[in-house]
Structure formats: structure tokens, C-alpha cells
Short mmCIF file of C-alpha atoms in Angstrom, two decimals:
data_model
loop_
_atom_site.label_atom_id
_atom_site.label_comp_id
_atom_site.label_asym_id
_atom_site.label_seq_id
_atom_site.Cartn_x
_atom_site.Cartn_y
_atom_site.Cartn_z
CA MET Y 1 -29.13 27.92 -38.14
CA ALA Y 2 -27.80 29.25 -41.59
CA LEU Y 3 -29.25 26.69 -43.83
CA ALA Y 4 -32.68 28.31 -42.63
CA ASN Y 5 -31.64 31.70 -44.89
CA ILE Y 6 -31.29 29.51 -48.07
CA ARG Y 7 -34.57 30.12 -49.98
CA ILE Y 8 -35.42 27.51 -53.06
CA VAL Y 9 -37.38 29.35 -56.01
CA MET Y 10 -38.77 27.20 -58.77
CA VAL Y 11 -40.03 29.07 -61.60
CA GLU Y 12 -43.28 27.88 -63.78
CA THR Y 13 -42.79 24.25 -62.57
CA SER Y 14 -44.93 21.93 -64.82
CA HIS Y 15 -44.80 18.73 -62.95
CA PRO Y 16 -46.31 18.82 -59.26
CA GLY Y 17 -44.06 15.74 -58.62
CA ASN Y 18 -40.94 17.75 -59.18
CA ILE Y 19 -42.38 20.25 -56.58
CA GLY Y 20 -42.89 17.49 -53.82
CA ALA Y 21 -39.25 15.98 -54.68
CA ALA Y 22 -37.72 19.20 -54.38
CA ALA Y 23 -39.39 19.62 -50.91
CA ARG Y 24 -38.21 16.02 -49.89
CA ALA Y 25 -34.60 16.88 -51.12
CA MET Y 26 -34.74 20.41 -49.12
CA LYS Y 27 -35.94 18.83 -45.94
CA ASN Y 28 -33.20 15.89 -46.35
CA MET Y 29 -30.80 18.59 -46.12
CA GLY Y 30 -32.16 20.97 -43.40
CA LEU Y 31 -33.60 23.71 -45.72
CA SER Y 32 -37.22 24.67 -45.42
CA ASP Y 33 -37.98 27.87 -47.39
CA LEU Y 34 -39.70 27.30 -50.70
CA CYS Y 35 -41.07 29.65 -53.03
CA LEU Y 36 -43.26 28.52 -56.20
CA VAL Y 37 -43.32 31.32 -58.80
CA ARG Y 38 -46.72 30.36 -61.14
CA PRO Y 39 -46.65 26.69 -60.81
CA ARG Y 40 -49.11 25.09 -62.94
CA ASP Y 41 -50.36 22.77 -60.51
CA PHE Y 42 -50.22 23.17 -57.13
CA PRO Y 43 -51.10 22.15 -54.23
CA SER Y 44 -51.43 18.76 -55.71
CA ALA Y 45 -51.98 15.30 -54.54
CA GLU Y 46 -48.77 14.56 -56.50
CA ALA Y 47 -46.58 17.22 -55.09
CA THR Y 48 -47.48 15.81 -51.50
CA ALA Y 49 -47.05 12.11 -52.53
CA ARG Y 50 -43.56 12.74 -53.55
CA ALA Y 51 -42.81 14.98 -50.59
CA SER Y 52 -43.24 11.77 -48.40
CA GLY Y 53 -43.33 13.23 -45.21
CA ALA Y 54 -42.00 16.70 -46.15
CA ASP Y 55 -45.58 18.28 -46.29
CA ASP Y 56 -44.56 20.90 -43.88
CA VAL Y 57 -42.06 22.33 -46.26
CA LEU Y 58 -44.99 22.55 -49.07
CA SER Y 59 -47.47 23.86 -46.88
CA ALA Y 60 -45.20 26.70 -45.70
CA ALA Y 61 -44.56 27.49 -49.49
CA GLN Y 62 -45.10 31.08 -50.69
CA VAL Y 63 -46.70 31.23 -54.18
CA CYS Y 64 -45.85 34.11 -56.25
CA ASP Y 65 -46.81 35.87 -59.29
CA SER Y 66 -43.38 36.80 -60.47
CA LEU Y 67 -39.84 36.00 -59.65
CA GLU Y 68 -39.36 39.59 -58.75
CA GLN Y 69 -41.56 39.23 -55.91
CA ALA Y 70 -40.29 35.82 -54.73
CA ILE Y 71 -36.66 37.39 -54.17
CA ALA Y 72 -37.83 40.56 -52.94
CA ASP Y 73 -36.50 40.06 -49.32
CA CYS Y 74 -33.09 37.99 -50.61
CA GLN Y 75 -29.75 40.06 -50.29
CA LEU Y 76 -28.24 37.35 -53.15
CA VAL Y 77 -29.65 35.68 -56.08
CA VAL Y 78 -28.13 32.61 -57.77
CA GLY Y 79 -29.66 31.33 -61.04
CA ALA Y 80 -29.54 27.76 -61.77
CA SER Y 81 -28.50 27.24 -65.28
CA ALA Y 82 -27.50 23.76 -67.72
CA ARG Y 83 -27.18 25.81 -70.63
CA ASP Y 84 -24.29 27.65 -72.18
CA ARG Y 85 -25.07 31.48 -72.46
CA TRP Y 86 -24.48 34.12 -75.08
CA VAL Y 87 -23.83 36.31 -72.33
CA THR Y 88 -21.61 35.43 -69.30
CA TRP Y 89 -22.67 35.79 -65.78
CA PRO Y 90 -20.25 35.02 -63.35
CA GLU Y 91 -20.47 31.38 -63.06
CA LEU Y 92 -20.17 29.17 -60.06
CA THR Y 93 -20.16 25.28 -59.71
CA ALA Y 94 -22.65 23.92 -56.93
CA ARG Y 95 -19.74 23.05 -54.69
CA ALA Y 96 -17.80 26.41 -55.28
CA CYS Y 97 -21.40 28.17 -54.85
CA ALA Y 98 -22.09 26.63 -51.42
CA GLU Y 99 -18.47 26.99 -50.12
CA THR Y 100 -18.20 30.59 -51.21
CA LEU Y 101 -21.71 31.40 -50.27
CA TRP Y 102 -21.94 29.85 -46.98
CA PRO Y 103 -20.36 32.53 -44.82
CA GLN Y 104 -22.74 35.20 -45.99
CA LEU Y 105 -25.64 32.98 -44.99
CA GLU Y 106 -25.06 34.29 -41.62
CA THR Y 107 -26.40 37.75 -42.44
CA SER Y 108 -27.89 37.51 -45.64
CA ARG Y 109 -31.12 35.70 -46.97
CA ILE Y 110 -29.63 33.71 -50.26
CA ALA Y 111 -32.18 33.05 -53.02
CA ILE Y 112 -31.37 29.91 -55.37
CA VAL Y 113 -33.44 29.98 -58.56
CA PHE Y 114 -34.71 26.81 -60.60
CA GLY Y 115 -36.39 27.17 -63.82
CA ARG Y 116 -38.53 25.44 -66.03
CA GLU Y 117 -38.49 21.69 -66.60
CA HIS Y 118 -37.89 22.17 -70.75
CA SER Y 119 -36.73 25.64 -70.93
CA GLY Y 120 -34.83 26.83 -67.73
CA LEU Y 121 -34.88 30.23 -66.95
CA THR Y 122 -35.14 33.01 -69.39
CA ASN Y 123 -32.31 35.88 -69.68
CA SER Y 124 -34.69 38.63 -68.42
CA GLU Y 125 -34.75 36.19 -65.08
CA LEU Y 126 -30.94 35.74 -65.23
CA ASP Y 127 -30.61 39.71 -65.12
CA LEU Y 128 -31.95 39.44 -61.85
CA CYS Y 129 -29.18 37.10 -60.40
CA GLN Y 130 -25.63 38.10 -59.26
CA TYR Y 131 -24.32 34.70 -60.08
CA LEU Y 132 -25.06 31.66 -62.31
CA LEU Y 133 -24.78 28.00 -60.61
CA ARG Y 134 -24.07 25.02 -62.73
CA ILE Y 135 -23.91 21.28 -61.75
CA PRO Y 136 -20.86 20.06 -63.34
CA CYS Y 137 -22.19 16.71 -65.38
CA ASN Y 138 -21.89 14.95 -68.69
CA SER Y 139 -21.70 17.34 -71.39
CA GLU Y 140 -23.69 15.16 -73.74
CA PHE Y 141 -26.71 14.74 -71.32
CA SER Y 142 -26.73 17.74 -69.25
CA SER Y 143 -30.19 18.16 -68.36
CA LEU Y 144 -30.80 17.41 -64.84
CA ASN Y 145 -34.21 16.68 -63.65
CA VAL Y 146 -35.30 20.12 -61.73
CA GLY Y 147 -35.98 17.84 -58.27
CA ALA Y 148 -32.58 16.24 -58.48
CA ALA Y 149 -30.78 19.49 -59.50
CA VAL Y 150 -32.53 20.84 -55.62
CA GLN Y 151 -31.44 17.62 -54.07
CA VAL Y 152 -27.60 18.28 -55.25
CA VAL Y 153 -27.44 22.18 -54.49
CA ALA Y 154 -29.13 21.32 -51.36
CA TYR Y 155 -26.71 18.51 -50.49
CA GLU Y 156 -23.72 20.78 -51.44
CA PHE Y 157 -25.08 23.25 -48.78
CA PHE Y 158 -25.55 20.77 -46.09
CA GLN Y 159 -21.88 19.54 -46.74
CA ALA Y 160 -20.38 23.18 -46.46
CA ALA Y 161 -22.44 23.28 -43.26
CA THR Y 162 -21.07 20.30 -41.89
CA ALA Y 163 -17.35 21.21 -43.40
CA GLU Y 164 -17.67 24.52 -41.99
CA ALA Y 165 -18.52 22.93 -38.32
CA ARG Y 166 -15.72 20.35 -38.94
CA ALA Y 167 -12.77 23.11 -39.91
CA ALA Y 168 -14.15 25.23 -37.00
CA ALA Y 169 -13.51 22.25 -34.58
CA SER Y 170 -10.15 20.94 -36.34
CA LEU Y 171 -8.77 24.38 -37.27
CA SER Y 172 -9.38 25.96 -34.09
CA ASP Y 173 -7.87 29.40 -34.54
CA PRO Y 174 -6.71 30.32 -38.14
CA ALA Y 175 -4.35 32.91 -38.52
CA SER Y 176 -5.86 36.29 -39.74
CA GLY Y 177 -4.86 38.07 -43.10
CA GLU Y 178 -2.76 40.85 -40.99
CA GLU Y 179 -0.88 38.01 -39.42
CA MET Y 180 -0.24 36.27 -42.40
CA GLU Y 181 1.13 39.60 -43.89
CA SER Y 182 3.34 39.90 -41.05
CA PHE Y 183 4.83 36.63 -41.84
CA PHE Y 184 5.45 37.14 -45.06
CA ARG Y 185 7.08 40.50 -44.39
CA HIS Y 186 9.16 38.45 -41.80
CA LEU Y 187 10.21 35.72 -44.00
CA ARG Y 188 10.94 38.22 -46.87
CA GLN Y 189 13.55 40.25 -44.30
CA THR Y 190 14.88 36.94 -43.00
CA LEU Y 191 15.54 35.78 -46.93
CA PHE Y 192 17.18 38.85 -47.54
CA ASP Y 193 19.27 38.67 -44.24
CA ILE Y 194 20.34 35.08 -45.53
CA GLY Y 195 21.47 36.41 -48.71
CA PHE Y 196 19.01 34.14 -50.50
CA PHE Y 197 17.32 36.86 -52.80
CA HIS Y 198 20.52 38.06 -53.90
CA ALA Y 199 21.59 34.07 -54.51
CA THR Y 200 18.60 33.48 -56.95
CA LYS Y 201 18.05 36.92 -58.29
CA SER Y 202 14.43 36.01 -57.95
CA GLY Y 203 12.66 38.04 -55.04
CA PRO Y 204 9.07 39.10 -56.50
CA SER Y 205 8.31 35.62 -58.20
CA LEU Y 206 10.07 33.63 -55.03
CA MET Y 207 7.93 35.37 -52.65
CA ARG Y 208 4.51 34.58 -54.80
CA ARG Y 209 5.43 30.94 -54.90
CA LEU Y 210 6.05 31.16 -51.30
CA ARG Y 211 2.88 33.03 -50.68
CA ARG Y 212 0.61 30.50 -52.68
CA LEU Y 213 2.51 27.55 -50.96
CA PHE Y 214 1.50 28.64 -47.24
CA HIS Y 215 -1.91 30.08 -48.26
CA ARG Y 216 -2.83 26.65 -49.51
CA ALA Y 217 -1.98 25.11 -46.10
CA ARG Y 218 -4.34 27.78 -44.52
CA LEU Y 219 -1.95 28.15 -41.20
CA GLU Y 220 -3.31 28.39 -37.97
CA LYS Y 221 -2.18 30.99 -35.46
CA LYS Y 222 0.31 28.68 -33.31
CA GLU Y 223 1.71 27.74 -36.81
CA VAL Y 224 2.41 30.97 -37.54
CA HIS Y 225 3.67 31.46 -34.02
CA MET Y 226 6.16 28.65 -34.58
CA LEU Y 227 7.14 29.72 -38.01
CA ARG Y 228 8.31 32.95 -37.14
CA GLY Y 229 9.77 31.79 -34.23
CA ILE Y 230 12.27 29.66 -36.33
CA LEU Y 231 13.00 33.02 -38.65
CA SER Y 232 13.58 35.01 -35.65
CA GLN Y 233 16.33 32.41 -34.20
CA MET Y 234 17.77 32.40 -37.45
CA GLN Y 235 18.30 36.23 -37.43
CA ILE Y 236 19.72 36.18 -33.81
CA ARG Y 237 22.37 33.63 -35.09
CA LEU Y 238 23.38 35.40 -37.65
CA GLU Y 239 23.41 38.74 -35.86
CA ARG Y 240 25.33 36.95 -33.02
CA LEU Y 241 27.88 35.54 -35.66
CA ASN Y 242 28.29 38.78 -37.34
CA ALA Y 243 28.92 40.31 -33.93
CA GLU Y 244 31.46 38.10 -33.03
CA MET S 1 -13.00 5.93 -68.43
CA ALA S 2 -13.38 4.90 -65.02
CA LEU S 3 -16.94 5.68 -64.60
CA ALA S 4 -17.97 2.90 -66.93
CA ASN S 5 -16.44 0.65 -63.98
CA ILE S 6 -19.27 1.84 -61.50
CA ARG S 7 -22.17 -0.36 -61.44
CA ILE S 8 -25.55 1.16 -59.67
CA VAL S 9 -27.43 -1.80 -58.37
CA MET S 10 -31.07 -1.22 -56.89
CA VAL S 11 -32.59 -3.85 -54.89
CA GLU S 12 -36.44 -4.71 -55.27
CA THR S 13 -37.41 -1.15 -56.38
CA SER S 14 -41.08 -0.64 -55.76
CA HIS S 15 -41.74 2.39 -58.20
CA PRO S 16 -40.59 2.39 -61.52
CA GLY S 17 -40.38 5.87 -61.48
CA ASN S 18 -37.35 5.62 -59.49
CA ILE S 19 -35.68 3.45 -61.67
CA GLY S 20 -36.28 6.04 -64.53
CA ALA S 21 -35.01 8.85 -62.45
CA ALA S 22 -31.86 6.64 -61.37
CA ALA S 23 -31.50 6.01 -64.97
CA ARG S 24 -31.23 9.53 -65.81
CA ALA S 25 -29.22 10.55 -62.68
CA MET S 26 -26.67 8.03 -63.79
CA LYS S 27 -26.21 9.27 -67.67
CA ASN S 28 -26.33 13.18 -66.34
CA MET S 29 -23.11 11.97 -64.26
CA GLY S 30 -22.02 9.74 -67.37
CA LEU S 31 -22.41 6.27 -65.61
CA SER S 32 -23.90 3.79 -67.80
CA ASP S 33 -23.81 0.33 -65.79
CA LEU S 34 -27.42 -0.17 -64.26
CA CYS S 35 -28.70 -3.82 -62.48
CA LEU S 36 -32.16 -4.17 -61.27
CA VAL S 37 -32.57 -6.97 -58.49
CA ARG S 38 -36.04 -8.32 -58.80
CA PRO S 39 -37.85 -5.10 -59.63
CA ARG S 40 -41.64 -4.98 -58.83
CA ASP S 41 -42.52 -3.39 -62.21
CA PHE S 42 -39.78 -3.24 -64.93
CA PRO S 43 -40.03 -2.72 -67.98
CA SER S 44 -42.38 0.11 -67.36
CA ALA S 45 -43.73 3.32 -69.43
CA GLU S 46 -43.02 5.54 -66.17
CA ALA S 47 -39.58 4.70 -65.90
CA THR S 48 -39.15 5.38 -69.43
CA ALA S 49 -40.91 8.93 -68.79
CA ARG S 50 -38.91 9.58 -65.86
CA ALA S 51 -35.80 8.44 -67.70
CA SER S 52 -36.55 11.41 -70.14
CA GLY S 53 -33.89 10.38 -72.57
CA ALA S 54 -31.78 7.95 -70.61
CA ASP S 55 -33.47 5.27 -72.19
CA ASP S 56 -30.25 3.64 -73.48
CA VAL S 57 -29.24 2.98 -69.82
CA LEU S 58 -32.60 1.61 -69.26
CA SER S 59 -32.61 -0.76 -72.11
CA ALA S 60 -28.99 -1.99 -71.30
CA ALA S 61 -30.17 -2.52 -67.82
CA GLN S 62 -29.40 -6.02 -66.26
CA VAL S 63 -32.20 -7.76 -64.53
CA CYS S 64 -31.27 -10.17 -61.87
CA ASP S 65 -32.76 -12.78 -59.42
CA SER S 66 -30.46 -12.22 -56.83
CA LEU S 67 -27.78 -9.46 -55.21
CA GLU S 68 -25.34 -12.31 -55.71
CA GLN S 69 -25.77 -12.80 -59.15
CA ALA S 70 -25.82 -8.71 -59.47
CA ILE S 71 -22.33 -8.40 -57.76
CA ALA S 72 -20.76 -11.26 -58.99
CA ASP S 73 -18.17 -9.80 -61.23
CA CYS S 74 -17.29 -6.75 -59.11
CA GLN S 75 -14.06 -6.47 -57.02
CA LEU S 76 -15.76 -4.00 -54.17
CA VAL S 77 -19.36 -3.61 -53.10
CA VAL S 78 -20.51 -0.52 -51.27
CA GLY S 79 -24.08 -0.49 -49.48
CA ALA S 80 -25.94 2.61 -49.68
CA SER S 81 -27.78 3.12 -46.12
CA ALA S 82 -29.72 5.31 -44.13
CA ARG S 83 -30.39 3.56 -40.79
CA ASP S 84 -28.11 3.04 -37.99
CA ARG S 85 -26.83 -0.26 -37.68
CA TRP S 86 -26.35 -2.74 -34.81
CA VAL S 87 -23.32 -4.35 -36.42
CA THR S 88 -21.24 -1.38 -37.55
CA TRP S 89 -19.83 -2.05 -41.02
CA PRO S 90 -16.93 0.41 -42.11
CA GLU S 91 -18.82 3.63 -43.03
CA LEU S 92 -18.08 5.96 -45.72
CA THR S 93 -19.55 9.50 -46.70
CA ALA S 94 -20.73 9.72 -49.96
CA ARG S 95 -17.97 12.28 -50.95
CA ALA S 96 -15.08 10.03 -49.23
CA CYS S 97 -16.56 7.09 -50.84
CA ALA S 98 -15.84 8.57 -54.40
CA GLU S 99 -12.45 10.21 -53.50
CA THR S 100 -11.44 6.92 -51.70
CA LEU S 101 -12.57 4.55 -53.91
CA TRP S 102 -12.07 6.75 -57.22
CA PRO S 103 -8.25 5.25 -57.69
CA GLN S 104 -9.55 1.94 -57.47
CA LEU S 105 -11.95 2.71 -60.50
CA GLU S 106 -8.86 2.17 -63.09
CA THR S 107 -8.64 -1.64 -62.42
CA SER S 108 -11.80 -2.40 -60.56
CA ARG S 109 -15.43 -2.75 -61.17
CA ILE S 110 -17.39 -1.37 -58.20
CA ALA S 111 -21.23 -1.86 -57.19
CA ILE S 112 -22.83 0.67 -55.31
CA VAL S 113 -26.10 -1.14 -54.03
CA PHE S 114 -29.00 0.87 -53.09
CA GLY S 115 -32.32 -1.18 -51.28
CA ARG S 116 -35.73 -1.13 -51.26
CA GLU S 117 -37.73 2.42 -50.90
CA HIS S 118 -39.31 1.78 -47.34
CA SER S 119 -36.94 -0.59 -45.80
CA GLY S 120 -33.43 -0.27 -47.57
CA LEU S 121 -31.06 -3.40 -47.50
CA THR S 122 -31.30 -6.24 -45.12
CA ASN S 123 -28.47 -7.03 -42.76
CA SER S 124 -27.71 -10.10 -44.94
CA GLU S 125 -27.14 -8.06 -48.12
CA LEU S 126 -24.97 -5.61 -46.32
CA ASP S 127 -22.88 -8.75 -45.46
CA LEU S 128 -22.09 -8.94 -49.03
CA CYS S 129 -20.67 -5.28 -49.04
CA GLN S 130 -17.26 -4.09 -47.95
CA TYR S 131 -18.23 -0.74 -47.12
CA LEU S 132 -21.45 0.98 -46.07
CA LEU S 133 -21.93 4.39 -47.72
CA ARG S 134 -23.98 7.36 -45.87
CA ILE S 135 -25.01 10.38 -47.37
CA PRO S 136 -25.04 13.03 -44.65
CA CYS S 137 -28.31 14.74 -44.06
CA ASN S 138 -30.91 16.35 -41.68
CA SER S 139 -30.92 13.64 -38.93
CA GLU S 140 -34.44 14.44 -38.28
CA PHE S 141 -35.45 13.28 -41.69
CA SER S 142 -32.70 11.30 -43.08
CA SER S 143 -34.60 9.18 -45.91
CA LEU S 144 -33.64 10.22 -49.07
CA ASN S 145 -35.60 9.17 -52.09
CA VAL S 146 -33.68 6.17 -53.90
CA GLY S 147 -33.39 8.39 -57.17
CA ALA S 148 -32.32 11.30 -55.21
CA ALA S 149 -29.67 9.39 -53.53
CA VAL S 150 -28.25 7.72 -56.54
CA GLN S 151 -28.34 11.01 -57.97
CA VAL S 152 -26.22 12.62 -55.12
CA VAL S 153 -23.77 9.30 -55.40
CA ALA S 154 -23.23 9.65 -59.07
CA TYR S 155 -22.75 13.44 -58.87
CA GLU S 156 -19.83 12.91 -56.26
CA PHE S 157 -18.36 10.21 -58.67
CA PHE S 158 -18.61 12.79 -61.61
CA GLN S 159 -16.89 15.35 -59.33
CA ALA S 160 -14.04 13.20 -58.05
CA ALA S 161 -13.30 12.44 -61.66
CA THR S 162 -13.29 16.14 -62.67
CA ALA S 163 -11.37 16.71 -59.43
CA GLU S 164 -8.89 14.15 -60.19
CA ALA S 165 -8.21 15.44 -63.85
CA ARG S 166 -8.31 19.18 -62.31
CA ALA S 167 -5.59 18.00 -59.74
CA ALA S 168 -3.33 16.54 -62.21
CA ALA S 169 -3.57 19.57 -64.61
CA SER S 170 -2.60 21.87 -61.37
CA LEU S 171 -0.45 19.93 -59.22
CA SER S 172 1.56 18.74 -62.32
CA ASP S 173 4.25 17.38 -60.02
CA PRO S 174 3.57 16.89 -56.53
CA ALA S 175 6.74 15.41 -54.23
CA SER S 176 7.10 11.93 -53.80
CA GLY S 177 7.20 10.53 -50.26
CA GLU S 178 11.04 10.05 -50.24
CA GLU S 179 11.32 13.80 -51.53
CA MET S 180 9.10 14.85 -48.58
CA GLU S 181 11.07 12.64 -46.12
CA SER S 182 14.56 14.25 -47.21
CA PHE S 183 13.21 17.54 -47.07
CA PHE S 184 11.99 16.98 -43.55
CA ARG S 185 15.58 15.48 -42.66
CA HIS S 186 17.16 18.83 -44.37
CA LEU S 187 14.87 21.30 -42.28
CA ARG S 188 15.72 19.01 -38.96
CA GLN S 189 19.22 19.50 -39.65
CA THR S 190 19.02 23.05 -40.18
CA LEU S 191 17.02 23.80 -37.14
CA PHE S 192 19.81 22.32 -34.90
CA ASP S 193 22.38 24.06 -37.17
CA ILE S 194 20.53 27.61 -36.41
CA GLY S 195 19.98 26.36 -32.50
CA PHE S 196 16.50 26.47 -32.81
CA PHE S 197 15.77 22.75 -31.11
CA HIS S 198 18.05 24.21 -28.29
CA ALA S 199 16.28 27.22 -28.03
CA THR S 200 12.68 25.73 -27.56
CA LYS S 201 13.65 22.15 -26.31
CA SER S 202 10.76 20.86 -28.27
CA GLY S 203 12.29 18.73 -30.78
CA PRO S 204 9.98 15.85 -31.35
CA SER S 205 6.71 17.87 -31.06
CA LEU S 206 7.83 21.08 -33.31
CA MET S 207 8.98 18.34 -36.40
CA ARG S 208 5.51 16.80 -35.79
CA ARG S 209 3.68 20.33 -36.30
CA LEU S 210 6.19 21.26 -38.95
CA ARG S 211 5.21 17.69 -40.81
CA ARG S 212 1.94 18.50 -40.36
CA LEU S 213 1.63 21.76 -41.87
CA PHE S 214 3.84 21.16 -44.72
CA HIS S 215 1.91 17.77 -45.84
CA ARG S 216 -1.04 19.52 -45.55
CA ALA S 217 -0.20 21.92 -48.39
CA ARG S 218 0.72 18.76 -50.51
CA LEU S 219 4.01 20.21 -51.81
CA GLU S 220 5.07 20.09 -55.63
CA LYS S 221 8.48 18.74 -56.32
CA LYS S 222 9.50 22.37 -57.43
CA GLU S 223 8.13 23.62 -54.23
CA VAL S 224 10.64 21.07 -52.16
CA HIS S 225 13.31 22.25 -54.24
CA MET S 226 12.51 25.97 -53.30
CA LEU S 227 12.34 25.46 -49.94
CA ARG S 228 15.62 23.39 -49.73
CA GLY S 229 17.33 26.05 -51.82
CA ILE S 230 16.36 28.32 -48.62
CA LEU S 231 17.85 25.80 -46.14
CA SER S 232 20.85 25.46 -47.86
CA GLN S 233 21.49 28.74 -48.43
CA MET S 234 21.13 29.49 -44.43
CA GLN S 235 23.32 26.55 -43.90
CA ILE S 236 26.06 28.12 -46.35
CA ARG S 237 25.85 31.46 -44.82
CA LEU S 238 26.17 29.67 -41.57
CA GLU S 239 29.02 28.09 -42.15
CA ARG S 240 30.89 30.86 -43.77
CA LEU S 241 30.29 33.34 -40.64
CA ASN S 242 31.66 30.46 -38.47
CA ALA S 243 34.80 30.11 -40.85
CA GLU S 244 35.36 34.01 -40.69
#
């Protein structure tokens, strides 16, 4: 299960209650790999109380001396951050992060790093991250509790897992990139054959708009086959008429 | 702002910390209307501490004696529930709830009701709800902390608000139902003209598959115009050849 490849890393958490809340949130969403970098107070009765049944996640948690150590065996590192930064890291929303990185979880371990309650992550900690994750929220009150932030991120990964499973079921056989390109070449040729490019004088921008439209529809193999059947029939018809 | 029309109702919350966490989660996501039905301990220093700057939401919170009173001026009532029920209410996931109900927030006040920490909502409380909201999660550990549940639901409504604004900006001018139907009639006629229905003997199911594909792409007016331009050019070309 790909969710097992997500590691939640909490850096210098002050309140043990937040560690417990994060553990519960993780288990609720099928995550289990928790790593704590220099927690102020851990293990703690308060963490266990707030974990409320996710004690297995707490007791399996690694405790590390440094963020470097916590992410040593991860292929990808994402830093959660609410603050605007002077230096701009590539930024993903929580949803985009889950949807974009989901496929990589098949083969990679991904660390998602959460900073201190009051000051988040330092810039030198963010230097260890490939992406910055931001939870979109009220710009006038933008600091989420760290346990709540773990909840939202874990929730988004669980949703991506579910959506992935659902999409795999409903879109049983998506067209490959090569099949889409063959389709676009066929479409372009047919538009030449019927004289549409000549008529509109807008070949490149027209093709760009058609590509955008059909990519957005995320075609199945069968649909590409059907559309190309229509294009072929049109070409056959024109050839026959031309030959008459 | 439509988010102001969402009321979060918490029924018989035991731990004041959860009320504070809910207030903070609400303010993070632009919500402000909190109603507490028979809270065990409120106002409370612990609630204020956990609200962490969302004290305005706490101090404006209404305290009610009954759920009926809390929802009296709401047009729609949604009950959050983790348990499977014997009687089945119409059920929405958190995301579907936000996306489906969002348009109604323009004109209606919607209550989202969260139950007790250990036992949720009773069936007679659910009788007051039109929908049941479920947060998809690990089926083997499915009880979220109530503050975390408020966080996820508030987050989904904020995302729906953002997506709504974004979709309005990017899909500036979606095609109307009538324009889509005219397009499908035009497409169908063109497929007859080129002899495709004859060639495949599968008119109705073919049109159904084409409708599904183009509906999925959610066409803009300009795109419908472009596609119909292609169909017209094809028809003109055939007519000219036929006339030669």
C-alpha cells in the first residue's frame, strides 16, 4: 500500500498533545510512519491521551537528532509552510501535492516535514526540501495548528488514494501519450483535407485549443479509437468523392 | 461571502479543548458561525488557549439548549457521522458535500452538525438532518477527533470556494445546455452526412459515448463554436464535391 511510503516528520514540536493528535490523524488516514526531530517532551502521557487509540503509531515513531537524519532514506522531501518566503521554493497546495506526488509513492518514500508551532521551518531546513506545501486558507488567519495541518495533508493523500482507485476503475484504459499524439496528427491531417486550416488561417493556435480540449477530457483508448474512426470515415468519403 | 452562511454546530462536546480547536479551524478557513448545544464546560480557559487567536469566534458562539434551537434558522442541515447506520440517510463525502452544497450558500444558511466525542449523533438528532456527511478514512480506525473533523470539513468548503472562484476565472464562459444540445445535433447530422452511422451501425450508443466524452470536457462557448466550425466546413466540402 503506497500510503505506507509517506513519512510525517515533525520538527521540534513543543506540545506533546500535538504529536498525539498528529498520530491519530495519521492512523485515521492510513498513514503509519512518524518521525520526531528533537521533540521537547516525548514520550508523554498527553501525547498518548490525544492519540486516542493510535498508540501503535506513537510507539513506532522514530526520534531523531536532526532533520537530515529523519529524511536520510527518503527520495522526496516536502516542507509544509504557511509563511511567505523571500526565496521562492516550488510550491504545491495540499491537494496538488497529494495528486501530483501520489504516483511516485509506488516506488519512493516521501517525507512531509512540519515545523515548530510558533515559527515553522527555518530556511536552512527548507533547503533540504524539493517542494513547499501550502494549505490554502484565510489569509488573515493562516496558521493552522500543526496537528490539524497533519490531518489535512493526510486526508488529501487518502483522498488521492481513493480517487486513484476510483479513476482506475472508471477510466479502465486511458489512452497513452503516444496514442494521443497519433490522434492529434490524424486530426490535423483531416482538418487539412477538409480545407479547415485554409478556411481559418489559424493552424497552430487552433491545434493548441483542440489539444487543450481533448487533454482535459482525459480520453480512454476506446474513445481515441472511436474518434479516429470518424476521422478515417471522413477521409474515405472525401477520397471517394474526389475520385468520382 | 458565502462562507459566512455555514454554521458549525457542536452537540454536547465534552472537552473544551475540542471547542477551541474547532474555532481555530473555522477561522483558518474563513468560517465564523459557531453554535454549541449543551457544551459540558464552556466558556473555558482551555477552549481559549486552543483557539489560539480565534477568540472572536468563541466569544460570538451561541450556546443553545437543543439542536432544534441551533438549527432553527437554517435552510439545510447536514449531520457528520462516522458510524454506519441501520437507517440510511442520503450520504455525501466531505468533498462532495462542499462541492454540491456550495452554490446553495449564496441564498441559504447551512448547518453542519458534529456529535459527541464518544458517541456522535443520536438517530433522533439525525432525523433533523437532510444529509449525512462522511469523511472518507481508514475503515479500521475511523473515528476522527471532532476538532479535526471540523478542520477537514471547513477546509473542504474553503477549497470549494477557491475552486469556484478559479473555475469562474479559467472557464470564463461555459457552454449552456442548449448550446451543447445544438452541438450534438450538428455532430449527429455530420456523422450521417459522412456515412459514419451507416458504416458502424451503432448510432445511439455511439452518440451516447460522444456525449459522455464532450460533457466530461466541460466545453466553453468558444470551443463549441470552434468544433461546429469544423463540422460546418466538413459539410460544405462534401456539398461542393457532391455538386461537382
